[in-house]
Every structure is written in structure tokens, then in C-alpha cells.
Coordinates of C-alpha atoms in Angstrom, one line a residue:
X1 CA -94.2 19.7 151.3
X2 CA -97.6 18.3 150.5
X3 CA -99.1 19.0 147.8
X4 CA -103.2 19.8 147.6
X5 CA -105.7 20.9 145.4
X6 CA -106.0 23.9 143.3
X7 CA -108.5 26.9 143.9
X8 CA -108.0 30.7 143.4
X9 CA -106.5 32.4 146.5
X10 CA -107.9 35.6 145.7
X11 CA -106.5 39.0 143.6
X12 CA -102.7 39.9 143.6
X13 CA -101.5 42.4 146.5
X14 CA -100.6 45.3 145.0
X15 CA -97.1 46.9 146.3
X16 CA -96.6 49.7 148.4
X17 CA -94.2 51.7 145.9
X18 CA -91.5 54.0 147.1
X19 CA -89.0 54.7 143.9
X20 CA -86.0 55.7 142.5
X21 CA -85.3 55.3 138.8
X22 CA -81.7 55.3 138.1
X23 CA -79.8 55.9 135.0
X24 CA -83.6 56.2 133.3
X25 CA -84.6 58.5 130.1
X26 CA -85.6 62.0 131.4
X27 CA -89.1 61.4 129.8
X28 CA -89.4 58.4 131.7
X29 CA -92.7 57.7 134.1
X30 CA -90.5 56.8 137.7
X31 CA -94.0 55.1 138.3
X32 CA -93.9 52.9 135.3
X33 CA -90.0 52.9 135.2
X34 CA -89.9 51.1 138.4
X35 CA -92.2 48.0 137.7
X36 CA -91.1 44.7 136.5
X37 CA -93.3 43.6 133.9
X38 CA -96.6 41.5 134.7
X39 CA -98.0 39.1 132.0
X40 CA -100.9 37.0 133.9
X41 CA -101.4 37.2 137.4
X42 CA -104.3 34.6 137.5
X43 CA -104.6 30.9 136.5
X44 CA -105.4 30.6 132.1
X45 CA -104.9 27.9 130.1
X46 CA -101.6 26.3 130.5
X47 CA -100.7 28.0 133.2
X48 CA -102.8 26.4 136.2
X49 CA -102.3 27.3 140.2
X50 CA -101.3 25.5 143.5
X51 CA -102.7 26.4 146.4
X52 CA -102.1 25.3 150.3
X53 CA -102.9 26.6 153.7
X54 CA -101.1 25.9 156.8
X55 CA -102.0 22.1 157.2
X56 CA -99.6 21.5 153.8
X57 CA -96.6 22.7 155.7
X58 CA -97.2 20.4 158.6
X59 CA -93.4 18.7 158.8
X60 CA -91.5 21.9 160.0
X61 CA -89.6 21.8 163.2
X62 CA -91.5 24.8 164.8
X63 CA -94.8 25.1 163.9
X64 CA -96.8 28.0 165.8
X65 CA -100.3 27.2 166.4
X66 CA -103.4 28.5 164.7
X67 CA -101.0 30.5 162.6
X68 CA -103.2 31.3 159.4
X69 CA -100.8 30.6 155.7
X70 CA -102.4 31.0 152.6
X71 CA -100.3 30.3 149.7
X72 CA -100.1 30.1 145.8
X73 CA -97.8 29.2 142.9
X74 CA -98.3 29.0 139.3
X75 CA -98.1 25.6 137.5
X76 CA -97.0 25.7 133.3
X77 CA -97.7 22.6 131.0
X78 CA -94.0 21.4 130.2
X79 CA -92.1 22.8 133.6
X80 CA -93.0 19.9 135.9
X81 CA -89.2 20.8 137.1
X82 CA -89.9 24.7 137.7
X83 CA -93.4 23.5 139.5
X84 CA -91.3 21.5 141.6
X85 CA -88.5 24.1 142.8
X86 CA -91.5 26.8 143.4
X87 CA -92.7 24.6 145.5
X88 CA -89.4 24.1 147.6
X89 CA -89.2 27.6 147.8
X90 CA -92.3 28.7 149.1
X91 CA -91.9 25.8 151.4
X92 CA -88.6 27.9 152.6
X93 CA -90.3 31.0 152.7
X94 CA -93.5 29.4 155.2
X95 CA -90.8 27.8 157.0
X96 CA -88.3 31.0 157.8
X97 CA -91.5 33.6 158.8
X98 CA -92.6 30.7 161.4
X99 CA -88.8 30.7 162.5
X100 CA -87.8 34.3 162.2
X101 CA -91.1 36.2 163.4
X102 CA -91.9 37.4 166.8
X103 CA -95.6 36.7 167.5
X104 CA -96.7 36.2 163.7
X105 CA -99.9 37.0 162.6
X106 CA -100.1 35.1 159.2
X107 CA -98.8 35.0 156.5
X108 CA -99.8 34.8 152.4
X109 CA -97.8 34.1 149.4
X110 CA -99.5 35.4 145.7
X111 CA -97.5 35.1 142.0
X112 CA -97.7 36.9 139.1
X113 CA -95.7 35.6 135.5
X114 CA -93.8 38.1 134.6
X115 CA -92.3 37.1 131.3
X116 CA -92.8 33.6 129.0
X117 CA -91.0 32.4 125.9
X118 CA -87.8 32.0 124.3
X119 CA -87.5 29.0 126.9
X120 CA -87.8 31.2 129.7
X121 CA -90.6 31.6 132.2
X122 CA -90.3 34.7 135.2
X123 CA -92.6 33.9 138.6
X124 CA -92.7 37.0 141.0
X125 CA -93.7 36.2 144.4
X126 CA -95.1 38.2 146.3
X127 CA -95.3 37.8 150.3
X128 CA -97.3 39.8 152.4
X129 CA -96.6 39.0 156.6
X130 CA -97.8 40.3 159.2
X131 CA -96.1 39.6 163.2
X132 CA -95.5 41.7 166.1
X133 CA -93.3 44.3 164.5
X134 CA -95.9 45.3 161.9
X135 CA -96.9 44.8 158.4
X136 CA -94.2 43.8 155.9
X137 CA -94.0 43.1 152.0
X138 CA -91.4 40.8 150.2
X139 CA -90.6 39.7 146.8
X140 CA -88.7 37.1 145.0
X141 CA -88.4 36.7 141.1
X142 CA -87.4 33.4 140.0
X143 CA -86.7 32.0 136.4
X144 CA -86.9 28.3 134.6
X145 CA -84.5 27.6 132.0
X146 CA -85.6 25.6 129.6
X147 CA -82.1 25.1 128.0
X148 CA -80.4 24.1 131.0
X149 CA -83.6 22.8 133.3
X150 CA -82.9 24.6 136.0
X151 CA -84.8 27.3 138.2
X152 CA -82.5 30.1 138.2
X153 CA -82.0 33.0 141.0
X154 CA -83.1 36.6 140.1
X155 CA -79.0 37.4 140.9
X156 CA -78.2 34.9 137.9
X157 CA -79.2 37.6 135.0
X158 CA -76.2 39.0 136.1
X159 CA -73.1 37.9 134.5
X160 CA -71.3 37.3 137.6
X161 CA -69.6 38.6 140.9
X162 CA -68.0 41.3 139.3
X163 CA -70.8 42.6 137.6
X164 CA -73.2 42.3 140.2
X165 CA -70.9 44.5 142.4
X166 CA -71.2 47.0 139.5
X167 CA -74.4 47.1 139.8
X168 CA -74.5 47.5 143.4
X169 CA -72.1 50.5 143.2
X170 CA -74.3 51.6 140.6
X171 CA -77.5 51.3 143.1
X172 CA -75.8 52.8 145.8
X173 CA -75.1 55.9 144.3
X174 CA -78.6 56.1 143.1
X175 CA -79.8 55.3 146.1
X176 CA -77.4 57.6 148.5
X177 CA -79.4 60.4 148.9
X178 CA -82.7 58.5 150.1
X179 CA -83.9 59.7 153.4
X180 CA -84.9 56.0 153.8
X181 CA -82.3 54.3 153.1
X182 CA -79.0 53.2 154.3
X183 CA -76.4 52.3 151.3
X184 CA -74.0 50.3 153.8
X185 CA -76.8 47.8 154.1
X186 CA -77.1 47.5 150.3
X187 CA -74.1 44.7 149.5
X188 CA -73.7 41.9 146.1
X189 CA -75.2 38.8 147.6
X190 CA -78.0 36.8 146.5
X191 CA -80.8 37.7 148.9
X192 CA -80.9 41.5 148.5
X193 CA -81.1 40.6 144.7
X194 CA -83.6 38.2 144.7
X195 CA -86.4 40.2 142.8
X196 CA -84.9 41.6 139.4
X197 CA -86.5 41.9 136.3
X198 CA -87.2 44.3 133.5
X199 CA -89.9 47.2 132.4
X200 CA -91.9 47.7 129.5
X201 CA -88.8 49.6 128.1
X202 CA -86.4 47.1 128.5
X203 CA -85.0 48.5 131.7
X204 CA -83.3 46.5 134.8
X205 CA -85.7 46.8 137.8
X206 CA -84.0 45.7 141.3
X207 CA -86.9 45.8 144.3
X208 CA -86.2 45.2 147.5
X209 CA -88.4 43.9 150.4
X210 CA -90.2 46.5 153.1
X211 CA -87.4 47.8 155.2
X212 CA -84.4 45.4 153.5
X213 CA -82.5 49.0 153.0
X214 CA -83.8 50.8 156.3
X215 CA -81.5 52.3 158.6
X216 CA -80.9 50.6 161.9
X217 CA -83.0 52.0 164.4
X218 CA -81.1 51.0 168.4
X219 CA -83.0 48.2 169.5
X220 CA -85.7 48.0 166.5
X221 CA -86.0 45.9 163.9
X222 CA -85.4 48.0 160.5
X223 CA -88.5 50.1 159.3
X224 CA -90.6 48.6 157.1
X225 CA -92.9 51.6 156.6
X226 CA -91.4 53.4 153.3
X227 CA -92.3 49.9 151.9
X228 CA -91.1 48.8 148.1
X229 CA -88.0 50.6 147.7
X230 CA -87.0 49.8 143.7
X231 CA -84.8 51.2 141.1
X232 CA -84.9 51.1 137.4
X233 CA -81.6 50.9 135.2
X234 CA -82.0 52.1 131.7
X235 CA -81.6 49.0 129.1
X236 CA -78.6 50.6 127.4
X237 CA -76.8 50.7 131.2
X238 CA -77.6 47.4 132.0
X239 CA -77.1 45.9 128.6
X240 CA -73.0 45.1 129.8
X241 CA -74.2 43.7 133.1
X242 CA -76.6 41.1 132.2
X243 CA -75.6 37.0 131.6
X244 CA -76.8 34.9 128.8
X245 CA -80.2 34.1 130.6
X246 CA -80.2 37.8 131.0
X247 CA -80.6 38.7 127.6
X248 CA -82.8 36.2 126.9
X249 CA -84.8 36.9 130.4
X250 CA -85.4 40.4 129.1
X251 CA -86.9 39.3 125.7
X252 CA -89.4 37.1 127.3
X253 CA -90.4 40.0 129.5
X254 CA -91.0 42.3 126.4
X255 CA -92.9 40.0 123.5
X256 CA -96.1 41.5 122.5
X257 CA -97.5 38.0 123.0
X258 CA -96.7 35.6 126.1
X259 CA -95.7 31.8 124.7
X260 CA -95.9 29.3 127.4
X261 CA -94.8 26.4 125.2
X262 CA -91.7 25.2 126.9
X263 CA -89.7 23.1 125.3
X264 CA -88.2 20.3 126.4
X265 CA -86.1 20.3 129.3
X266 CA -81.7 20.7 128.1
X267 CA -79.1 18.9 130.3
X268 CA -78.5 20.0 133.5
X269 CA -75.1 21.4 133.8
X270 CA -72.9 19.5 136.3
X271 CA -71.1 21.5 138.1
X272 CA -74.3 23.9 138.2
X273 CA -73.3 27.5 137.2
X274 CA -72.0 29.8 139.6
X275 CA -74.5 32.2 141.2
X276 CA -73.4 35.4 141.5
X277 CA -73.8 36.7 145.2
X278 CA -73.9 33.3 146.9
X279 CA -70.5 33.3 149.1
X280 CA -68.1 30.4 150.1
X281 CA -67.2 30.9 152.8
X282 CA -63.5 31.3 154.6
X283 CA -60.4 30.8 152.2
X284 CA -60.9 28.2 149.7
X285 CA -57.0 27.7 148.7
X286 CA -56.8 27.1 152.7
X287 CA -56.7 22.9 153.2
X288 CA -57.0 22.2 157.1
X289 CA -56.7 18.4 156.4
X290 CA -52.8 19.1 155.0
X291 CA -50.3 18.0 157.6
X292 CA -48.2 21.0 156.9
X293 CA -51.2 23.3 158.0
X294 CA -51.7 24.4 161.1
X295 CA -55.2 25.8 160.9
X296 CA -57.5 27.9 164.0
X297 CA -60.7 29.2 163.6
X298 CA -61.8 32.4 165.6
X299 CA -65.3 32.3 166.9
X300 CA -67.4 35.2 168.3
X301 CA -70.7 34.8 169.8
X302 CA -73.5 37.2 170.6
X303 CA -73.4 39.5 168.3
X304 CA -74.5 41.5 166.1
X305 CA -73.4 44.6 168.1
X306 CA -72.0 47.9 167.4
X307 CA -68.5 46.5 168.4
X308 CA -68.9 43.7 165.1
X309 CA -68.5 46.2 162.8
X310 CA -65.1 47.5 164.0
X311 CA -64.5 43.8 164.2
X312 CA -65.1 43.5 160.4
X313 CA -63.0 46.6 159.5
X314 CA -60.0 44.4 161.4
X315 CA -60.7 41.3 160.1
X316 CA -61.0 43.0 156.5
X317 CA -57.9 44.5 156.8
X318 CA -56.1 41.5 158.1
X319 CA -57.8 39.3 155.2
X320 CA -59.3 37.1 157.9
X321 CA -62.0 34.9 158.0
X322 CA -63.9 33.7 161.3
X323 CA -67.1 32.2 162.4
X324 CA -69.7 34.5 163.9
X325 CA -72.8 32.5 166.6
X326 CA -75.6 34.9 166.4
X327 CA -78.3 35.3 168.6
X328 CA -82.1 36.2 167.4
X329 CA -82.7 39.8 168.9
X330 CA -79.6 41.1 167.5
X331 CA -79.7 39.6 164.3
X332 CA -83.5 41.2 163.9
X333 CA -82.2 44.8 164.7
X334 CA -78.5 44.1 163.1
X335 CA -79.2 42.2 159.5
X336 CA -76.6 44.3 157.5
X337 CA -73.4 43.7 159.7
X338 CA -73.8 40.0 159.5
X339 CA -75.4 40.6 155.7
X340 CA -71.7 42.3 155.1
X341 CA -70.0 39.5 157.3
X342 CA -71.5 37.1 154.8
X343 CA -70.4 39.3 151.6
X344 CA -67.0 39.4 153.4
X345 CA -66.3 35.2 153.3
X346 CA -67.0 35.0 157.1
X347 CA -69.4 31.8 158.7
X348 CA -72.4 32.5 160.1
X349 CA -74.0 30.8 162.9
X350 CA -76.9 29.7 165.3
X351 CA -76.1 30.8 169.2
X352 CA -80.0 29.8 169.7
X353 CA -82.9 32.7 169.8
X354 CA -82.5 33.3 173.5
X355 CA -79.4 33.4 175.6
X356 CA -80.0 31.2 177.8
X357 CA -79.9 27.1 179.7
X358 CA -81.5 25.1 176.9
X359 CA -81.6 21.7 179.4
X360 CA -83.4 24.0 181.5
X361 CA -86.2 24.7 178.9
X362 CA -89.6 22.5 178.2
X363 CA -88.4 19.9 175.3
X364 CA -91.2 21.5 173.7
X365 CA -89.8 24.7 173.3
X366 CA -86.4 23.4 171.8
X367 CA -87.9 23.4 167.7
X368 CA -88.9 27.4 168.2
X369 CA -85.4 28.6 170.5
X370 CA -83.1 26.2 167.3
X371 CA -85.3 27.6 164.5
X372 CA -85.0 30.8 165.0
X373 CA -81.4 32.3 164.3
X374 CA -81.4 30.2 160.7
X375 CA -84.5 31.3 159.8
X376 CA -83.4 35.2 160.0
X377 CA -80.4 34.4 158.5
X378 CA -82.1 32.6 155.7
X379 CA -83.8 35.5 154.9
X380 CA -81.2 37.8 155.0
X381 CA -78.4 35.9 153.5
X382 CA -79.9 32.6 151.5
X383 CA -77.2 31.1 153.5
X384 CA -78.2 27.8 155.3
X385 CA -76.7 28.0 158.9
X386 CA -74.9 24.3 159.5
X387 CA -73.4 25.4 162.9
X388 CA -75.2 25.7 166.5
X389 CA -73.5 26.5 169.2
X390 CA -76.1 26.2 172.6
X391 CA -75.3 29.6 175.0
X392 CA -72.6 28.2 177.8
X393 CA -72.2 25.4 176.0
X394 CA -75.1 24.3 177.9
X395 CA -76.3 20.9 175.8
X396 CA -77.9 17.7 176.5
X397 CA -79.2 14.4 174.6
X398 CA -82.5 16.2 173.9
X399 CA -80.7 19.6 172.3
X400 CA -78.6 17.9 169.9
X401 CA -81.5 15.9 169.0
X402 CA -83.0 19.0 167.7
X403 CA -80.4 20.4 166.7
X404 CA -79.2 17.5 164.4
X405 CA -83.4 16.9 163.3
X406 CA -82.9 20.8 162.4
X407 CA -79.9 19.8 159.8
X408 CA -76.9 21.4 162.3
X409 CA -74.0 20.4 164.0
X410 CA -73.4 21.3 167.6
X411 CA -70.1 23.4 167.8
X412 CA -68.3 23.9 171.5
X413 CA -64.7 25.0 171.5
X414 CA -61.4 23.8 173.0
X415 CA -59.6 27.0 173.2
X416 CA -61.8 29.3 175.8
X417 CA -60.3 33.0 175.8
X418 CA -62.3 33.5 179.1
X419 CA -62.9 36.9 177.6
X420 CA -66.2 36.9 179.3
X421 CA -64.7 36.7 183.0
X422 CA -63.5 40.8 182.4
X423 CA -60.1 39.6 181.4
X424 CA -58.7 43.2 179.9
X425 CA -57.4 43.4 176.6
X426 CA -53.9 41.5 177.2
X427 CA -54.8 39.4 179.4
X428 CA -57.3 37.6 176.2
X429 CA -54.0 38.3 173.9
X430 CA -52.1 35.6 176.3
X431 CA -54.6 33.3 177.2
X432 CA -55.6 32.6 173.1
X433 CA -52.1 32.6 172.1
X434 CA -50.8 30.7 174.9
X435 CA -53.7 27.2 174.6
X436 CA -53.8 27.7 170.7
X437 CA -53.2 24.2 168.8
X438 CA -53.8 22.8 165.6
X439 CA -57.6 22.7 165.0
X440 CA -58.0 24.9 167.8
X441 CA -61.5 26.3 167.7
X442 CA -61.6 29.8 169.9
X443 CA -63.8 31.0 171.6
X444 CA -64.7 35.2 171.9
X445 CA -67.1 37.4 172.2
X446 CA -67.8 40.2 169.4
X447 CA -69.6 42.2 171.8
X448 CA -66.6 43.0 174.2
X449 CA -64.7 45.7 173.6
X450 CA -61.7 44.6 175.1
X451 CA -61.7 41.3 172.7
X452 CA -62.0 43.6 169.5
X453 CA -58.9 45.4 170.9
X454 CA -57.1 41.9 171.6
X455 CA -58.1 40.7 167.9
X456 CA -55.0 42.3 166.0
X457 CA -52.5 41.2 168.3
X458 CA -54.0 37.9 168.4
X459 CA -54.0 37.5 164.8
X460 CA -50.2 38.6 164.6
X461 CA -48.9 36.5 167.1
X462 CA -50.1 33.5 166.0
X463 CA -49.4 33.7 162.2
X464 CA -46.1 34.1 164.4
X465 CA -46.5 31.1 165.3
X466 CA -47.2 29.3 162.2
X467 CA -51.4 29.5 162.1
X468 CA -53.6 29.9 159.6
X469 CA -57.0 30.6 159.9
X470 CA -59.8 29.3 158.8
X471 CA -63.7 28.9 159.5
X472 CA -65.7 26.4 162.1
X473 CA -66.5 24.3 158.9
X474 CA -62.5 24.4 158.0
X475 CA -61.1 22.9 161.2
X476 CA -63.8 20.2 161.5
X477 CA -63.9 19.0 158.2
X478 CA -67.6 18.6 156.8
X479 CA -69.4 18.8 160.0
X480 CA -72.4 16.1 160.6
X481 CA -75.6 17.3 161.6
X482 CA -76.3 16.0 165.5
X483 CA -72.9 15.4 165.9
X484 CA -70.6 17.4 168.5
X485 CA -67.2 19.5 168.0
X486 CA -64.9 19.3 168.1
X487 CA -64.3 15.8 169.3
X488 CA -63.6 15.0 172.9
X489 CA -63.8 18.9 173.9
X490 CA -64.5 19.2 177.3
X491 CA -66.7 22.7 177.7
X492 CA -65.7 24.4 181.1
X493 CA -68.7 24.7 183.1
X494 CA -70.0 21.1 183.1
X495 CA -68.2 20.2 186.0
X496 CA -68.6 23.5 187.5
X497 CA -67.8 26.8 186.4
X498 CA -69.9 28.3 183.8
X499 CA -68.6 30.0 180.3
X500 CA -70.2 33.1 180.0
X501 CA -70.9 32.2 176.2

């Protein structure tokens, strides 16, 4: 991203606020509980501002025209490193609402510093979009480290996995009575706790975006109208759950007086500390390169559908992993099932934003139809999709050229179920078990009934026989974007019939 000039963008948005104050003092104000502390929301002395507008964000793949962005990050004396990571990530966020949205309407990005010293600095960002499906809010809290010199997710105040699946119960059952929300979308991975801080009492505050916690409406993107949904923990609750940078997080947020002299930058850690709710996905004691491993991975494509979640419960009780291909209108109206595929180990994928002949399609349409599936996924997830699989396995020179200039890998399959030619259940048992090989990638359909049904039987009869499974990223081994797998597969349809995939 380029970086240009500084001016003032203009006052911060205020928040639509819908509450709910867990585990919170009865005398507590839910009002006041609720919000995460703010100690400048305007460019002062060592804190100065970048701004940019849509002409600084003019490398992205897909870039809608006359789309207004109007952005801003603050800049601190001493954190040329936190400067620099802001501005990666508000380059992510410009570049997932051009890919995710549906006829956007613009887009601004405003900050507000909620907590400096002790070595720690707090940025709240706050995004306010607007596209076909309405008005929306989002927020994301990030904090520098001095000590280590890293930017640090809001999900890292947490101790780790464990703890921030306590905390999740702990939200859940705060939040199960909301006529607004639905708790089986609420799950322990990074993005839906990307904005946590802490109140003027000391207290936990987790906010999540308009309509991150809606329930699904058929055919509908999730409501964003309740807006700001947020809940407060009580310090003494939350005290067990928080990391090192936790603790000292939450003293920065509550000094009487703001310090922004950072010192200098500490090593960075190498390996980088886990963060809690980012997912590896697929088995990672599983080695598909060992000779004396015969590995398959599963792979379903359409979905989300109401069929994927009885998928998941299989799969979950089988302690599978597989590789979902998602297309974009499902994944708008869907975002918790593949949300809790993510939480569950499973890979997620691009199966393009329409279902339909890329070759056929103006070259110039090819950045918007690749952009969009990783975009919503980004969003939902923080998960970079590395996989692409084009509908029919319908490719050509000029779609893995985008695909590859969009960072992904082009993924076909050698083992076609022909579960979309209304095979019946048994008849997709056989034909999987009966062309299954080492490395065999599979190909299904998540939105079939009948394959759901086959899935258990599938799964038995070729641990049967020796298999293992694994994800996409498993079998190949490290996948390079603009290349094609697996090697030397030979996609049915390109010399006459067509996979319905």
C-alpha cells in the first residue's frame, strides 16, 4: 500500500450499541460496562495520523470503480513497526469489502487509542461500510508490544486455546437468551475476537461486528440491524483468563495518564507465539510425504448448505478432516458453518463467486469472480484461502493466471465420486472406494443429501483399506500458487462430459 499525506478524516463514528454485561457488579452502568476504554481519538503530539483514499489502494486484484474509501490510522513516535502492521491491515480490510461486498457503496476506516504505556499501545478500528445489503459496523482492536515488537491480535490477551474457549463458553451463556443472537455462531477463533479490551473498571469487553452473532435468515445475509453486540466480564472473572500482554494490556487501558513513550523495540520471538484462535488445519501428527502413509483427502464443493452441518456432526464424530470449496452466495448467508468448519481443523476453500464457465467469462471479470470467496472468508475466519478450485473444473491459461496473481493454487481432483450425476447413496460408497489411491483427492458435493449419507460408510471402508485422511494442502504438499493439482489429473469433462462441480 502506498503511503500519502496526513490530514484529519473527520470525527470518530460513534457505535450503534446493543449490550450485555456479563459476570458485571450489580451497580454496574451496562452502558459504561460495555465500552472499551478510549484515550485520544484525534491526532496530539506524538501521536500523528495517516490518511488515504481509494487511489492508495490502487494494486488489488479487483478494484470496483468509483468506489469512495476514506481511511485513517494513527502513527506513535517510537512504533515505526506498529505504523507499519496497521497499515497492512487496513490494507486487508480495503481489500476484503472490495472482494466480499455485493454492489458496495464505500467504505471508511476511523481509530481511536485505547490504552498507552507500560510498553503497550491499543488502536481500535473502527469500519463503517455500506453495500447492497445495508449499513454495517466493524471493529478490530490491535496491540504493539514493545517488549517483543510485534503487533499483537486482540485474541492474544488471552492465555491461549483453552482459555479462550472458556471465555467463549462463558459468552455463550451470557449471551443465550438474546433475541438477536445465535450462540452456535459464536465459536474460539481469532476473527470473532478481534476487538477485546477493557473498561474503566478493569473489566474484559469482547464486541463484535453488526450482525457477526445474527441468526441465519434462508437466503439473507445475517442481520446487521441490532448493530454492536458487546459483553463485559468483570476484572476478577477475567483476571484467570488473560496472557502476560493481557495483564499488562489492561494497565495501559486504566492509567490516569496516557504515556506514549515507547521504548525501544525487544527481540522478536522466533517461532512467533501462538495465537489463540488461529487453526492449523487437518491433523498435524498426519505426514502424507511418509511412504508408509497412505493419505486421501475428501473434498466438498458448493456449500455452505443446510446438509454441511450434518456433514460436520459426521466428520466430528469420526475425527475427520476434509477440504470444503465454497461458493460466494452461500458463504454470505452461511458464515458460521464454515466459521465452525474452521474452528473444527477442516480447509477452506475458493469454488469462485459464481457457479459457473470461467473461460466463458470477459478476462476482465476474472479479478472480481477469484476475489470474492477469500475475501468473505477473510473476514469471517482471518484464514487466507490458498486453494481454488474453478466450477466443472472449467480452467484455462487466463484463470490460473489470476488465480496464481491472487496467491492460490488451482485444485482439480483425480477421484470424481460422480455424486452430481444422481448416483444414490451406494452407488457414491462404491465408486469413492473403488478409484481411491494414494494421494487421491475426491471429489463430493456437501450439498447432496445422498453424499452426506455415503460419508460414514466411505470413511469406514477406506480406513479399511489402510487410508488416512488428510486435507487438500496434505496430499499435495505445500501447494504453489498458479500451479495445478494434482499433477497430471485429467478433469472429466474436457474432452466431453461435464462434472457437475
Amino acid at each position: 500500500m502506498e503511503r500519502a499525506g496526513r490530514r484529519w478524516l473527520g470525527a470518530v463514528i460513534a457505535a450503534v450499541s446493543l449490550t450485555a454485561a456479563a459476570c458485571a457488579t450489580p451497580e454496574s452502568d451496562a452502558s459504561a460496562a460495555d465500552r472499551i476504554t478510549v484515550v485520544l481519538d484525534s491526532a496530539e503530539g506524538p501521536v500523528s495520523e495517516w490518511t488515504g483514499d481509494a487511489a492508495d489502494f490502487a494494486d488489488h486484484p479487483h478494484v470496483p470503480e468509483g468506489l469512495p474509501i476514506s481511511v485513517a490510522y494513527p502513527e506513535f513516535e517510537g512504533a515505526p513497526a506498529f505504523a507499519d502492521e496497521l497499515a497492512r491491515l487496513v490494507d486487508r480490510e480495503v481489500l476484503d469489502f472490495r472482494g466480499a461486498s455485493r454492489d458496495p457503496v464505500d467504505l471508511t476506516v476511523d481509530w481511536e487509542v485505547v490504552a498507552a504505556g507500560d510498553g503497550v499501545l491499543g488502536v481500535r478500528l473502527i469500519r463503517t461500510e455500506e453495500d447492497l445489503h445495508g449499513l454495517r459496523r466493524g471493529y478490530e482492536t490491535y496491540w504493539y508490544d514493545a517488549a517483543t515488537g510485534l503487533t499483537r491480535y486482540s485474541s492474544e490477551l488471552i492465555a491461549g486455546q483453552q482459555e479462550l474457549a472458556e471465555l467463549n463458553g462463558m459468552l455463550r451463556a451470557e449471551l443465550a437468551d438474546h433475541p438477536d443472537v445465535d450462540v452456535e455462531s459464536l465459536l474460539p477463533i481469532r476473527a470473532s475476537y478481534d476487538s477485546i479490551g477493557f473498561n474503566a473498571e478493569g473489566g474484559l469487553v469482547v464486541e463484535f461486528d453488526d450482525g457477526h452473532l445474527s441468526p441465519v435468515r434462508e437466503g439473507h445475509p445475517p442481520d446487521s440491524s441490532p448493530g454492536r453486540v458487546a459483553v463485559a466480564v468483570e476484572a476478577a472473572a477475567a483476571e484467570p483468563l488473560l496472557s502476560e500482554l493481557g495483564e499488562r494490556a489492561r494497565s495501559a487501558s486504566l492509567r490516569e495518564e496516557p504515556d506514549y513513550a515507547v521504548p525501544a523495540a525487544g527481540a522478536v520471538p522466533d517461532p512467533r507465539p501462538a495465537v489463540p484462535g488461529e487453526v492449523v488445519a487437518g491433523d498435524e501428527d498426519l505426514d502424507c510425504r511418509d511412504e508408509e502413509v497412505r493419505c486421501v483427502a475428501l473434498t466438498f464443493d458448493d456449500g455452505p448448505a443446510d446438509t454441511s452441518v450434518h456433514l460436520l456432526d459426521l466428520l466430528a464424530e469420526e475425527e475427520v478432516t476434509a477440504t470444503f470449496f465454497l461458493n460466494a452466495d452461500p458463504a454470505l448467508t452461511h458464515p458460521w458453518v464454515y466459521r465452525r468448519a474452521f474452528a473444527e481443523g477442516h480447509e477452506i476453500a475458493s469454488h469462485n463467486d459464481q457457479h459457473e464457465h470461467m473461460p466463458d467469462m470477459p478476462v476482465a471479470d476474472l479479478p472480481r469472480q477469484v476475489s470474492a470467496v477469500s475475501a468473505i472468508v477473510s473476514r469471517h475466519t482471518g484464514h487466507t484461502v490458498r486453494l481454488f478450485r474453478p466450477p466443472f473444473g472449467d480452467s484455462s491459461p487466463e484463470v490460473l493466471d489470476e488465480i496464481g496473481d491472487q496467491g492460490m493454487a488451482q485444485v482439480l481432483w483425480n477421484v470424481d465420486s460422480q455424486d452430481w450425476t444422481g448416483l444414490d447413496r451406494d452407488g457414491i460408497v462404491d465408486r469413492v472406494v473403488h478409484t481411491a489411491e494414494r494421494d487421491a483427492v475426491v471429489l463430493l458435493h456437501d450439498t447432496l443429501p445422498p453424499t452426506v449419507a455415503a460419508v460414514p460408510e466411505i470413511i469406514e471402508r477406506l480406513r479399511e483399506h489402510g487410508y488416512a485422511f488428510a486435507t487438500v494442502s496434505q496430499v499435495i504438499g505445500e501447494p504453489e500458487p498458479g500451479e495445478s493439482y494434482p499433477v497430471g489429473a485429467r478433469v472429466p469433462g474436457t474432452g466431453g462430459e461435464t462434472p457437475e462441480s
